PDB file of N, CA and C in Angstrom:
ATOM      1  N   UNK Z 263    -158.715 222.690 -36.595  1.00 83.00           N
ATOM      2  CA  UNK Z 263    -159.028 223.615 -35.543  1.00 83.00           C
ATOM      3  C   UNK Z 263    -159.970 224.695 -36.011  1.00 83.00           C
ATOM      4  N   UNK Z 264    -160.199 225.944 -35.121  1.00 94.00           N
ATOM      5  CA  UNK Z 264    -161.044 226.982 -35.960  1.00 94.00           C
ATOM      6  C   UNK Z 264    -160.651 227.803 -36.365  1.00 94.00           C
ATOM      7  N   UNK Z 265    -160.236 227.320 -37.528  1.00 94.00           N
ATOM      8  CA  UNK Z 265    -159.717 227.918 -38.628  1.00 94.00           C
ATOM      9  C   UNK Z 265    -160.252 227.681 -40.042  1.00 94.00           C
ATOM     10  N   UNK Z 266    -159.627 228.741 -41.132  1.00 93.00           N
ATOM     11  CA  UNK Z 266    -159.724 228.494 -42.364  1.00 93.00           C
ATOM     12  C   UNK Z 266    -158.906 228.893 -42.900  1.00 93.00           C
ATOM     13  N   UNK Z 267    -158.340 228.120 -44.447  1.00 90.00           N
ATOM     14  CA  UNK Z 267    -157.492 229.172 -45.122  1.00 90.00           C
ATOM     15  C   UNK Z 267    -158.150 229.965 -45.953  1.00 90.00           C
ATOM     16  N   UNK Z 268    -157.772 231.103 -46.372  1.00 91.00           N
ATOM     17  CA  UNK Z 268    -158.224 232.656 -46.508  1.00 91.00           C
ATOM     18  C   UNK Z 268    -157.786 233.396 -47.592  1.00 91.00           C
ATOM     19  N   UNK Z 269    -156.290 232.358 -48.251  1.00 89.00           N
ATOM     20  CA  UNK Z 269    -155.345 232.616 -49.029  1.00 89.00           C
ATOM     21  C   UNK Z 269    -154.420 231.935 -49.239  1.00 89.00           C
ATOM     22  N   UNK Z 270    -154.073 231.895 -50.022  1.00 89.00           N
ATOM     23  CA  UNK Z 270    -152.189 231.318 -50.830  1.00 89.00           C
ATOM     24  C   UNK Z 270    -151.312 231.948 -51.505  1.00 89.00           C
ATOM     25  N   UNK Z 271    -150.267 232.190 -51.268  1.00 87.00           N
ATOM     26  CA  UNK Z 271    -149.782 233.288 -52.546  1.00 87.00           C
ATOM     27  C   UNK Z 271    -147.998 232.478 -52.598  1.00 87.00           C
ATOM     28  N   UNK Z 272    -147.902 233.073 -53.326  1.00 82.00           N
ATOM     29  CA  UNK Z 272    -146.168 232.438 -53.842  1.00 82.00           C
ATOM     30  C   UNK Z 272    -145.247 233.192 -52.968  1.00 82.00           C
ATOM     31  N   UNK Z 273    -145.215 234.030 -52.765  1.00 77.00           N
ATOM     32  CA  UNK Z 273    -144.498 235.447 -52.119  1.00 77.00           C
ATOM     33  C   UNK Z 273    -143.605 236.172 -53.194  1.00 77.00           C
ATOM     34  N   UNK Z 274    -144.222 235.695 -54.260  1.00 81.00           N
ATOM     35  CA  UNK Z 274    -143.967 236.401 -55.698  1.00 81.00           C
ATOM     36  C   UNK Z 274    -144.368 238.125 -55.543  1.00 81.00           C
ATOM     37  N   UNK Z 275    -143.017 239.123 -56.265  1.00 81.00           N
ATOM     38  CA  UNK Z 275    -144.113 240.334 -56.401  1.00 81.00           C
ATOM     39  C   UNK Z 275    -144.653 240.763 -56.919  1.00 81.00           C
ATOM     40  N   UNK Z 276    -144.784 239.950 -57.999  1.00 82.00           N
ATOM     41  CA  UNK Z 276    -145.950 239.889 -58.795  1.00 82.00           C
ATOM     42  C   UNK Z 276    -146.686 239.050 -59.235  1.00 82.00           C
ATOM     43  N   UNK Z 277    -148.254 238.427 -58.511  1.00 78.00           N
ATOM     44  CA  UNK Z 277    -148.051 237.271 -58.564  1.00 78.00           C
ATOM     45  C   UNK Z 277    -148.625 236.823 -59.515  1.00 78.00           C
ATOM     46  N   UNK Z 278    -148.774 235.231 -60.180  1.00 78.00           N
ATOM     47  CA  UNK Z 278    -149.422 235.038 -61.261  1.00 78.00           C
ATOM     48  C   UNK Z 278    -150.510 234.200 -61.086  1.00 78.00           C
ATOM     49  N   UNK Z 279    -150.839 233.500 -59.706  1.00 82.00           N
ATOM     50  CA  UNK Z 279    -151.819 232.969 -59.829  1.00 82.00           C
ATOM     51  C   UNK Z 279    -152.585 233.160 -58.752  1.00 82.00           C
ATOM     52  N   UNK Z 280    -154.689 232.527 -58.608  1.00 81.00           N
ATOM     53  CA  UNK Z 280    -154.984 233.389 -57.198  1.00 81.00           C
ATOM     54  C   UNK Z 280    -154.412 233.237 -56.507  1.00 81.00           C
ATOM     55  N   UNK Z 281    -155.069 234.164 -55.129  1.00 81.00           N
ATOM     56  CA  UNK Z 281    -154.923 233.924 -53.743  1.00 81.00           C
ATOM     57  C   UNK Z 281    -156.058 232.807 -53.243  1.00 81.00           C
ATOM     58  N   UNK Z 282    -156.716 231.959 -54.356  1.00 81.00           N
ATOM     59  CA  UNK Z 282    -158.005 231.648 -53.813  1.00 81.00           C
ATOM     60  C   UNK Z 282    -157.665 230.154 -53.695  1.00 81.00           C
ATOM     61  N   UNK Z 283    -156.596 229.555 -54.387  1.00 75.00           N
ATOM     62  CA  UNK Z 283    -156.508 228.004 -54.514  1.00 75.00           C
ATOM     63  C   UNK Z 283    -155.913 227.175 -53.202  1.00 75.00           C
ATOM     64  N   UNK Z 284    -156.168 226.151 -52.838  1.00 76.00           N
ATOM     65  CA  UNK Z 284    -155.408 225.115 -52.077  1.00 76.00           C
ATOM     66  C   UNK Z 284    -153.904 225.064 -52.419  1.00 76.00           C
ATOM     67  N   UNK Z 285    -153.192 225.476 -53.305  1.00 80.00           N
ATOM     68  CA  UNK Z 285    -151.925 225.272 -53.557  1.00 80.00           C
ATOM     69  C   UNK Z 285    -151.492 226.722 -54.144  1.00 80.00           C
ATOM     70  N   UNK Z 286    -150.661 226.352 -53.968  1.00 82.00           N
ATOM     71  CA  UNK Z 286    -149.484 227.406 -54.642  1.00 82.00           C
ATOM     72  C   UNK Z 286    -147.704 227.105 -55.099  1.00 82.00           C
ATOM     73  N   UNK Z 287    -147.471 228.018 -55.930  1.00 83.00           N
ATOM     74  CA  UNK Z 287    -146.234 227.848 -56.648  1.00 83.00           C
ATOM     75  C   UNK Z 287    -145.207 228.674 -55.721  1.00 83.00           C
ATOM     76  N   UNK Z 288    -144.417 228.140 -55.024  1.00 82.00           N
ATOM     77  CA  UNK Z 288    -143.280 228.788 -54.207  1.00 82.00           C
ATOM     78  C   UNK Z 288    -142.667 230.068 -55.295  1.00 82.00           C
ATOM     79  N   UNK Z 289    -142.035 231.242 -54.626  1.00 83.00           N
ATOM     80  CA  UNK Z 289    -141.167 231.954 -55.583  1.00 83.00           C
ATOM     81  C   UNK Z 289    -140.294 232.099 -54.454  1.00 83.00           C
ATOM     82  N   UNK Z 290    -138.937 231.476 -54.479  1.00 85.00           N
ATOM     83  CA  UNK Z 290    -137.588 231.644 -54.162  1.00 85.00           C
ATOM     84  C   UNK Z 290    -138.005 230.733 -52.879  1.00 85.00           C
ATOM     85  N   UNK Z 291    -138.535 229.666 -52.808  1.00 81.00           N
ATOM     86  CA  UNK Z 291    -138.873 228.555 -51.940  1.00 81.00           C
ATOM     87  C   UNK Z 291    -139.373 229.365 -50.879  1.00 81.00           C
ATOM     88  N   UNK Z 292    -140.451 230.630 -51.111  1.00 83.00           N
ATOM     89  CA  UNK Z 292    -141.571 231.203 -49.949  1.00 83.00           C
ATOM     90  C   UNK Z 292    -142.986 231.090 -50.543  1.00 83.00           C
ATOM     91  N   UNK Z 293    -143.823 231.187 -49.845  1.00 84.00           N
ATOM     92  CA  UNK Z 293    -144.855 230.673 -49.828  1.00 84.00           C
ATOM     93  C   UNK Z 293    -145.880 231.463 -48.660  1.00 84.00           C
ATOM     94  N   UNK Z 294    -147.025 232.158 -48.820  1.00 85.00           N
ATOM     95  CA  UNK Z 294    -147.723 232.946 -47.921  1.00 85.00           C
ATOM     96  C   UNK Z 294    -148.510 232.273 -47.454  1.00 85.00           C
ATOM     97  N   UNK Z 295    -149.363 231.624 -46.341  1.00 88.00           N
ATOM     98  CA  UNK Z 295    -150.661 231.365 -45.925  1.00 88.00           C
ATOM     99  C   UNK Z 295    -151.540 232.307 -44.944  1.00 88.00           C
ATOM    100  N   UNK Z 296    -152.786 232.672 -45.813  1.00 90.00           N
ATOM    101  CA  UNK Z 296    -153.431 233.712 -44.369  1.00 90.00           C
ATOM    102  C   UNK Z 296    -154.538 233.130 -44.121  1.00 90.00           C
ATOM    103  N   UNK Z 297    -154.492 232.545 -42.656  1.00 93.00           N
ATOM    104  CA  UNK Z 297    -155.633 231.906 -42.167  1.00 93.00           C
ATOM    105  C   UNK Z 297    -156.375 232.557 -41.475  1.00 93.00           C
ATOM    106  N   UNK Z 298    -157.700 232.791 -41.222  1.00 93.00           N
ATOM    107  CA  UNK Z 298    -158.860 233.300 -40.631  1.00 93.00           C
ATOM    108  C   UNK Z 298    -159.587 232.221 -39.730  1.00 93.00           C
ATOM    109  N   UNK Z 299    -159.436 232.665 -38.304  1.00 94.00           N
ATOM    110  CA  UNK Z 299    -159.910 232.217 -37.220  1.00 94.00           C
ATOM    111  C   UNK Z 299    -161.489 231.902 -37.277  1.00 94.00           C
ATOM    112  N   UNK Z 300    -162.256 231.039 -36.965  1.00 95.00           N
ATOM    113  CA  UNK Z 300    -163.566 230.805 -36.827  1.00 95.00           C
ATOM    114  C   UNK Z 300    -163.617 231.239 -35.414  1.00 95.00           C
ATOM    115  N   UNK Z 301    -163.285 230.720 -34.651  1.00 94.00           N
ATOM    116  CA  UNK Z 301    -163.365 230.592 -32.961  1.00 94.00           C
ATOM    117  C   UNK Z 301    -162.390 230.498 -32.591  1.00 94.00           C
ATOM    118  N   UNK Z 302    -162.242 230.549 -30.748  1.00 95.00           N
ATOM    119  CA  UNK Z 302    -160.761 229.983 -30.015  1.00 95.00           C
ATOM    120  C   UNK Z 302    -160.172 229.087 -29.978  1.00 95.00           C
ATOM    121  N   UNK Z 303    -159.523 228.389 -30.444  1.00 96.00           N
ATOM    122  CA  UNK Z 303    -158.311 227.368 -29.951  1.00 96.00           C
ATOM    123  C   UNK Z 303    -157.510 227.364 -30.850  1.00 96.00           C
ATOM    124  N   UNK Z 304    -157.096 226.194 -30.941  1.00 97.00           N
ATOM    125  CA  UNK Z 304    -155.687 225.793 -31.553  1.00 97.00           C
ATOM    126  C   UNK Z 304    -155.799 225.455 -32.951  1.00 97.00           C
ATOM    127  N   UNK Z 305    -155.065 226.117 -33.996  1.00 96.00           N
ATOM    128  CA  UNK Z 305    -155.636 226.109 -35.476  1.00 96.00           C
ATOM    129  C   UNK Z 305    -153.890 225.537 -35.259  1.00 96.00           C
ATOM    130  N   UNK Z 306    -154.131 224.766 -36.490  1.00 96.00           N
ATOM    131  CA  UNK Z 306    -152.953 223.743 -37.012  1.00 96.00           C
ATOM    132  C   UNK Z 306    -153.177 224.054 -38.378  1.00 96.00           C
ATOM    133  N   UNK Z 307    -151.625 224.593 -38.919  1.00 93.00           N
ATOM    134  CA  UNK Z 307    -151.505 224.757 -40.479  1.00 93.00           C
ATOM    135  C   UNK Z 307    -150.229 223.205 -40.921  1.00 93.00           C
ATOM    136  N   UNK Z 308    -150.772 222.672 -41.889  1.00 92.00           N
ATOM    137  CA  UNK Z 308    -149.605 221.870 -42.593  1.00 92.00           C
ATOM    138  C   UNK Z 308    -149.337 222.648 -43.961  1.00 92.00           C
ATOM    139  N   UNK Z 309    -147.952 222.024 -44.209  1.00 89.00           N
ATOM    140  CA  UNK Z 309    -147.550 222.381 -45.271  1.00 89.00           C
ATOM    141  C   UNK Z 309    -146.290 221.356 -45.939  1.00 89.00           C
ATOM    142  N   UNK Z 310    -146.672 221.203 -47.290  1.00 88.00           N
ATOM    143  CA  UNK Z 310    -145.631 220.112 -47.977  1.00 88.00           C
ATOM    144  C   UNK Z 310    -145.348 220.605 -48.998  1.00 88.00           C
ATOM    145  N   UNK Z 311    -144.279 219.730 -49.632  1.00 85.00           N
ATOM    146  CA  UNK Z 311    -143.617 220.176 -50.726  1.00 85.00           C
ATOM    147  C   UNK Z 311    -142.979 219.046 -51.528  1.00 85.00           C
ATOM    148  N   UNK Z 312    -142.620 218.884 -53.153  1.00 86.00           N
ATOM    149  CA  UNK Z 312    -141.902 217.719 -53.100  1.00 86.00           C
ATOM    150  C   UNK Z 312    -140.441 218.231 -53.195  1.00 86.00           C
ATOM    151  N   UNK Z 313    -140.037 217.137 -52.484  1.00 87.00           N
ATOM    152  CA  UNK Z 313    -138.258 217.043 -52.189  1.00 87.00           C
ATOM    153  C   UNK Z 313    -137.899 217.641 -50.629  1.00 87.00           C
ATOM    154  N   UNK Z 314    -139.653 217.939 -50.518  1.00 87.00           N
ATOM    155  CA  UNK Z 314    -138.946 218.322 -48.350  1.00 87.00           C
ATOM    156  C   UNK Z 314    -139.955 217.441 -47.875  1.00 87.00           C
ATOM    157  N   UNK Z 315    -139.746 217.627 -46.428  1.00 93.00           N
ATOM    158  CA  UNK Z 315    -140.565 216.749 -45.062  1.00 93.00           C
ATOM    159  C   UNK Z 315    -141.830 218.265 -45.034  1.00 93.00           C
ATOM    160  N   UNK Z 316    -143.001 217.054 -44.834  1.00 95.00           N
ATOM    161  CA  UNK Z 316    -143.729 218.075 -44.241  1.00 95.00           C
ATOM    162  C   UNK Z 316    -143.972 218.610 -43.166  1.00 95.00           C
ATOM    163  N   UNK Z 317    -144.658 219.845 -42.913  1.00 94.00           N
ATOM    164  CA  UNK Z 317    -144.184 220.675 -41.440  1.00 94.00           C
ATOM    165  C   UNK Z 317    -145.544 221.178 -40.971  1.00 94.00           C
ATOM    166  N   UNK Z 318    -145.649 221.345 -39.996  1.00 96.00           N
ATOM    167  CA  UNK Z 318    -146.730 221.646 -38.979  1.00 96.00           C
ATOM    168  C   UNK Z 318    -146.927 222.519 -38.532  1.00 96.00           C
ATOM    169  N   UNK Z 319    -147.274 223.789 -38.134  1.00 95.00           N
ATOM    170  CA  UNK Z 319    -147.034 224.309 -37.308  1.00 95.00           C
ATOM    171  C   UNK Z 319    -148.559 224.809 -36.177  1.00 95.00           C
ATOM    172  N   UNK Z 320    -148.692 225.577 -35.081  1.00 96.00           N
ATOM    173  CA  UNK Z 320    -149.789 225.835 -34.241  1.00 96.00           C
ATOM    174  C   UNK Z 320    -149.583 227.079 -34.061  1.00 96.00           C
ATOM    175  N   UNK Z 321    -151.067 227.592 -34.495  1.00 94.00           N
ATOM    176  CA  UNK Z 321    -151.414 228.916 -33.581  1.00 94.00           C
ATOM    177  C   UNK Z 321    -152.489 228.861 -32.725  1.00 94.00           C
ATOM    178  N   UNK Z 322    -152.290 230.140 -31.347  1.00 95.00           N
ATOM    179  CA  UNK Z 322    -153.931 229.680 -31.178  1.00 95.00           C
ATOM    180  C   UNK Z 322    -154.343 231.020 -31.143  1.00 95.00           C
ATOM    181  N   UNK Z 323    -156.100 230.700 -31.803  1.00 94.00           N
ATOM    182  CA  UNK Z 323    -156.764 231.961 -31.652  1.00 94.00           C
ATOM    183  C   UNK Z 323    -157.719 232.297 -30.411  1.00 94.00           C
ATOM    184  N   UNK Z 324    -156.811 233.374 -29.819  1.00 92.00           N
ATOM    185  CA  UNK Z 324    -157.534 233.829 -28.906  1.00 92.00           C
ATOM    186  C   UNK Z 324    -159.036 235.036 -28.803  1.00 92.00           C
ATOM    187  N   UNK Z 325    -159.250 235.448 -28.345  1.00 87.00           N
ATOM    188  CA  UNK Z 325    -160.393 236.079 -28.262  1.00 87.00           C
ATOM    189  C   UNK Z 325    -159.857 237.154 -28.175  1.00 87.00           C
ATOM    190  N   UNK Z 326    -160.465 238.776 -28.559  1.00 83.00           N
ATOM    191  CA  UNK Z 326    -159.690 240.347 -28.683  1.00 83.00           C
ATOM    192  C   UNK Z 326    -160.444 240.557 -27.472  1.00 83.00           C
ATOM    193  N   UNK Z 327    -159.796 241.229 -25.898  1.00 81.00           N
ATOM    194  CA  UNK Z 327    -160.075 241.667 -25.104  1.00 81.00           C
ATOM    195  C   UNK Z 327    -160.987 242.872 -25.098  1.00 81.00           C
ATOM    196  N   UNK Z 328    -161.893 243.343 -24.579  1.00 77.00           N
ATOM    197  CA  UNK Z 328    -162.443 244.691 -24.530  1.00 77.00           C
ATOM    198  C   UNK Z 328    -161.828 245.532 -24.046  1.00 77.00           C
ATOM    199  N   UNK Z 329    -161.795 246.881 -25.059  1.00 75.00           N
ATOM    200  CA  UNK Z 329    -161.040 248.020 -24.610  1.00 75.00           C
ATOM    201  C   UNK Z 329    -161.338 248.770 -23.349  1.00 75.00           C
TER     202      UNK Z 329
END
């Protein structure tokens, strides 16, 4: 969708590796993703792990109304 990812982080508080990679190391099985909208619609994040099912989820990006 129009989207990108933007970031990764462990949800470590201190973390040890970038925010810049495709993956990341869970801390206490959390995990951050910050995605950045290109345009409007429907951005789809996956996410896997080994020893779970992978999961899906949808946002959509809408457009910021004028004040």
């Amino acid at each position: 969708g129009p989207g990108v990812l933007q970031g990764l982080a462990s949800g470590r508080p201190d973390p040890q590796e970038p925010y810049t990679g495709p993956a990341a190391t869970t801390y206490d099985g959390r995990a951050l993703a910050v995605v950045r909208p290109t345009g409007e619609g429907t951005i789809t994040v996956r996410a896997a792990a080994d020893g779970g099912d992978p999961v899906a989820v949808q946002v959509e990006a809408r457009a910021t109304p004028d004040p």
